[in-house]
């Protein structure tokens, strides 16, 4: 659990900067990865392909430290999905989902964390769906069950391994705001860095969360750091009305 720091509220809500990033198992330039994330100054990083095997706790903590953040949850229980936060964010509880294993395929899952920043309470979720088109819709349906059970505002970052027309994408997006569409930037591709042609990395939020900015961070650093570009989104979180 992390201890939140004082947060200033604005009339429209509380600002939160979120980065969703498939880090390619840290198999690329890790110095560039650290510099890119630190330079973005996020409050939250939703990681796909984070540590999930031998000494995974140590590796998750080392990655968080390298990025200037702390571990909220994830790693092995979420099969490589990892949630990192700054000290602005207080983490209250975490839980996980592991999708059924298909023989010959990598196990996939999801990580969840209930958080607050100031008086704004929300749930973070991160997932990475299968590269197999036949397997993805079932995983998306299970993930959607978990998301639908949440009664707080949601922030969902995921590598869906398909573009926005796909069945799995439509399942996850149903009832949520696609932040790229909200910012009129759905033409920005996230994969692969060498020749960007697909938008398979997404960040969705509940309708009551306001999207104030969206970017696919395409820089010299991010091209060295992973085979995916990170998605960086600025949000305004709703806060409960003060009691009279």
C-alpha positions as a printed NumPy array, in Angstrom:
array([[  0.   ,   0.   ,   0.   ],
       [  1.265,   3.49 ,  -0.786],
       [  0.624,   6.601,   1.235],
       [ -1.043,   9.332,  -0.787],
       [  0.293,  12.879,  -0.661],
       [ -1.835,  16.062,  -0.448],
       [ -3.662,  16.737,  -3.704],
       [ -5.161,  19.997,  -4.9  ],
       [ -8.688,  19.716,  -6.264],
       [ -9.978,  21.744,  -9.209],
       [-13.656,  22.648,  -9.709],
       [-13.927,  20.028, -12.478],
       [-12.112,  17.251, -10.624],
       [ -8.637,  15.946,  -9.806],
       [ -5.966,  15.615, -12.455],
       [ -4.368,  12.23 , -13.074],
       [ -1.767,  11.359, -15.715],
       [ -1.83 ,   7.734, -16.857],
       [  0.661,   5.852, -19.017],
       [ -0.19 ,   2.436, -20.491],
       [  2.882,   0.648, -21.833],
       [  3.808,  -2.773, -23.196],
       [  7.487,  -2.826, -22.192],
       [  8.37 ,  -5.921, -24.284],
       [  9.628,  -7.838, -21.275],
       [ 12.398,  -5.205, -20.825],
       [ 14.262,  -6.891, -23.668],
       [ 15.18 ,  -3.603, -25.355],
       [ 16.972,  -0.44 , -24.144],
       [ 16.068,  -0.256, -20.453],
       [ 17.812,   3.088, -19.966],
       [ 15.671,   4.574, -22.731],
       [ 12.589,   2.972, -21.145],
       [ 13.336,   4.584, -17.782],
       [ 14.064,   7.964, -19.341],
       [ 10.868,   7.891, -21.42 ],
       [  8.631,   7.032, -18.465],
       [ 10.293,   9.453, -16.057],
       [ 10.09 ,  12.197, -18.682],
       [  6.332,  11.702, -19.001],
       [  5.876,  12.242, -15.227],
       [  2.9  ,   9.874, -14.894],
       [  0.902,   9.316, -11.715],
       [  0.073,   5.783, -12.85 ],
       [  1.756,   3.333, -15.217],
       [ -0.185,   0.294, -16.436],
       [  2.452,  -2.192, -17.643],
       [  2.035,  -5.123, -19.988],
       [  4.812,  -7.753, -20.267],
       [  6.172,  -6.953, -16.834],
       [  8.065,  -9.464, -14.649],
       [  6.157, -12.718, -14.105],
       [  8.689, -15.482, -13.443],
       [ 11.699, -16.26 , -11.207],
       [ 12.262, -13.587,  -8.531],
       [  9.34 , -11.621,  -9.974],
       [  8.757,  -9.579,  -6.791],
       [ 12.334,  -8.323,  -6.813],
       [ 12.161,  -7.601, -10.547],
       [  8.856,  -5.712, -10.227],
       [ 10.279,  -3.599,  -7.409],
       [ 13.444,  -2.936,  -9.414],
       [ 11.419,  -1.847, -12.448],
       [  9.273,   0.458, -10.326],
       [ 12.369,   2.014,  -8.757],
       [ 13.951,   2.505, -12.171],
       [ 10.829,   4.339, -13.321],
       [ 10.585,   6.46 , -10.165],
       [  7.373,   4.772,  -8.992],
       [  6.174,   2.128,  -6.532],
       [  4.428,  -1.209,  -7.083],
       [  0.668,  -1.108,  -6.572],
       [  0.081,  -4.716,  -7.651],
       [  0.569,  -7.339, -10.319],
       [  3.458,  -9.473, -11.484],
       [  3.098, -13.257, -11.353],
       [ -0.512, -13.338, -10.009],
       [ -1.594, -11.165, -12.965],
       [  0.712, -12.976, -15.405],
       [  2.926, -10.018, -16.237],
       [  0.412,  -7.206, -15.891],
       [  1.773,  -4.667, -13.432],
       [  0.309,  -1.512, -11.861],
       [  2.74 ,   1.2  , -10.731],
       [  1.873,   4.481,  -9.027],
       [  3.466,   7.671,  -7.774],
       [  3.163,   8.685,  -4.139],
       [  0.176,  10.885,  -5.014],
       [ -1.897,   7.728,  -5.271],
       [ -3.065,   5.63 ,  -2.329],
       [ -3.701,   1.943,  -3.085],
       [ -6.374,   0.289,  -0.939],
       [ -6.669,  -3.222,  -2.354],
       [ -5.65 ,  -5.313,  -5.35 ],
       [ -7.013,  -8.392,  -7.092],
       [ -6.246, -10.446, -10.188],
       [ -7.7  , -12.543, -12.984],
       [ -5.993, -15.421, -14.786],
       [ -7.594, -16.502, -18.043],
       [ -7.93 , -20.25 , -18.795],
       [ -4.783, -21.692, -20.327],
       [ -4.914, -22.815, -23.937],
       [ -2.289, -25.527, -24.592],
       [  0.678, -24.151, -26.474],
       [ -0.162, -20.524, -25.659],
       [  1.155, -18.056, -23.1  ],
       [ -1.006, -17.616, -20.007],
       [ -2.764, -14.249, -19.879],
       [ -4.466, -12.309, -17.116],
       [ -5.345,  -8.954, -15.612],
       [ -4.509,  -6.8  , -12.591],
       [ -6.853,  -4.5  , -10.645],
       [ -6.293,  -1.92 ,  -7.907],
       [ -8.731,   0.257,  -5.992],
       [ -7.087,   3.636,  -5.454],
       [ -7.646,   7.207,  -4.31 ],
       [ -5.983,  10.461,  -5.197],
       [ -7.261,  13.228,  -2.982],
       [-10.994,  12.577,  -2.588],
       [-11.291,  10.838,  -5.952],
       [-11.68 ,   7.066,  -5.734],
       [-11.215,   4.874,  -8.808],
       [-10.167,   1.426, -10.011],
       [ -7.17 ,   0.748, -12.233],
       [ -7.176,  -2.297, -14.496],
       [ -4.512,  -3.631, -16.828],
       [ -4.531,  -6.591, -19.192],
       [ -2.839,  -8.151, -22.22 ],
       [ -4.986, -10.321, -24.478],
       [ -3.858, -13.215, -26.635],
       [ -2.337, -12.927, -30.091],
       [ -4.705, -15.762, -31.122],
       [ -7.841, -14.333, -32.75 ],
       [ -9.876, -17.369, -31.678],
       [ -8.803, -17.018, -28.04 ],
       [ -9.158, -13.246, -27.563],
       [-12.972, -12.922, -27.498],
       [-13.294, -15.358, -24.594],
       [-10.594, -13.55 , -22.632],
       [-12.262, -10.218, -23.369],
       [-15.593, -11.561, -22.102],
       [-14.018, -12.669, -18.806],
       [-12.249,  -9.347, -18.394],
       [-15.483,  -7.49 , -19.133],
       [-17.248,  -9.456, -16.378],
       [-14.705,  -8.143, -13.889],
       [-14.93 ,  -4.586, -15.203],
       [-18.73 ,  -4.643, -15.129],
       [-18.645,  -5.64 , -11.445],
       [-16.76 ,  -2.458, -10.511],
       [-18.949,   0.334,  -9.141],
       [-16.229,   3.004,  -9.076],
       [-14.869,   5.036, -12.006],
       [-12.631,   2.807, -14.121],
       [ -9.301,   3.35 , -15.876],
       [ -8.412,   0.399, -18.119],
       [ -5.113,   0.062, -19.987],
       [ -4.542,  -2.923, -22.253],
       [ -2.652,  -4.405, -25.152],
       [ -5.634,  -5.948, -26.948],
       [ -3.596,  -7.411, -29.818],
       [ -6.206,  -6.209, -32.306],
       [ -7.449,  -2.96 , -33.768],
       [-10.637,  -1.164, -32.762],
       [-12.878,  -3.057, -35.181],
       [-12.196,  -6.406, -33.514],
       [-14.679,  -8.348, -31.399],
       [-12.512,  -8.33 , -28.259],
       [-11.926,  -4.581, -28.558],
       [-15.666,  -3.926, -28.92 ],
       [-16.38 ,  -6.065, -25.866],
       [-13.98 ,  -4.153, -23.633],
       [-14.936,  -0.729, -25.039],
       [-18.69 ,  -1.216, -24.544],
       [-19.954,   1.449, -22.135],
       [-16.497,   3.012, -21.709],
       [-14.786,   5.988, -23.33 ],
       [-11.96 ,   5.246, -25.763],
       [ -9.565,   8.042, -24.781],
       [ -8.055,   8.258, -28.279],
       [-11.485,   8.793, -29.815],
       [-12.405,  11.332, -27.124],
       [ -9.281,  13.326, -28.014],
       [ -9.859,  12.899, -31.784],
       [ -6.545,  11.051, -32.126],
       [ -7.628,   7.538, -33.034],
       [ -5.419,   7.717, -36.124],
       [ -2.298,   7.469, -33.933],
       [ -0.815,   3.947, -34.203],
       [  0.952,   2.245, -31.301],
       [  2.59 ,  -0.805, -32.903],
       [  5.144,  -1.749, -34.098],
       [  7.576,   1.08 , -33.379],
       [  9.676,   0.282, -36.462],
       [  6.683,   0.739, -38.782],
       [  3.594,   1.906, -36.866],
       [  0.438,   0.619, -38.549],
       [ -1.855,  -0.667, -35.779],
       [ -3.585,   0.798, -32.728],
       [ -3.632,  -2.278, -30.516],
       [ -2.786,  -0.506, -27.241],
       [ -5.765,   1.235, -25.66 ],
       [ -6.815,   3.174, -22.622],
       [-10.505,   3.273, -21.701],
       [-12.215,   5.203, -18.916],
       [-15.679,   5.449, -17.415],
       [-17.889,   8.139, -18.971],
       [-17.723,  10.347, -15.854],
       [-13.933,  10.707, -16.246],
       [-12.943,  13.634, -18.476],
       [-10.163,  13.166, -21.049],
       [ -8.133,  16.387, -21.296],
       [ -5.233,  15.14 , -23.421],
       [ -4.037,  12.019, -25.258],
       [ -0.739,  11.147, -26.909],
       [  1.049,   8.171, -28.409],
       [  4.607,   8.953, -27.331],
       [  6.737,   8.512, -30.441],
       [ 10.28 ,   9.671, -29.65 ],
       [ 13.817,   8.445, -30.166],
       [ 13.712,   7.052, -26.63 ],
       [ 10.442,   5.163, -27.021],
       [ 11.598,   3.674, -30.322],
       [ 14.574,   2.176, -28.462],
       [ 12.661,   1.202, -25.324],
       [ 10.108,  -1.306, -26.653],
       [  8.35 ,  -2.569, -29.764],
       [  5.203,  -0.691, -28.613],
       [  4.736,   3.031, -28.134],
       [  3.276,   4.082, -24.783],
       [ -0.135,   5.726, -24.545],
       [ -0.148,   8.825, -22.326],
       [ -3.462,  10.301, -21.187],
       [ -4.39 ,  13.216, -18.923],
       [ -7.648,  12.815, -17.036],
       [ -9.917,  14.698, -14.672],
       [-11.359,  12.371, -12.033],
       [-14.753,  13.129, -10.484],
       [-14.865,  13.849,  -6.759],
       [-17.841,  13.332,  -4.439],
       [-19.788,  16.409,  -3.454],
       [-18.806,  17.825,  -0.078],
       [-21.423,  17.398,   2.636],
       [-23.136,  20.579,   3.716]])
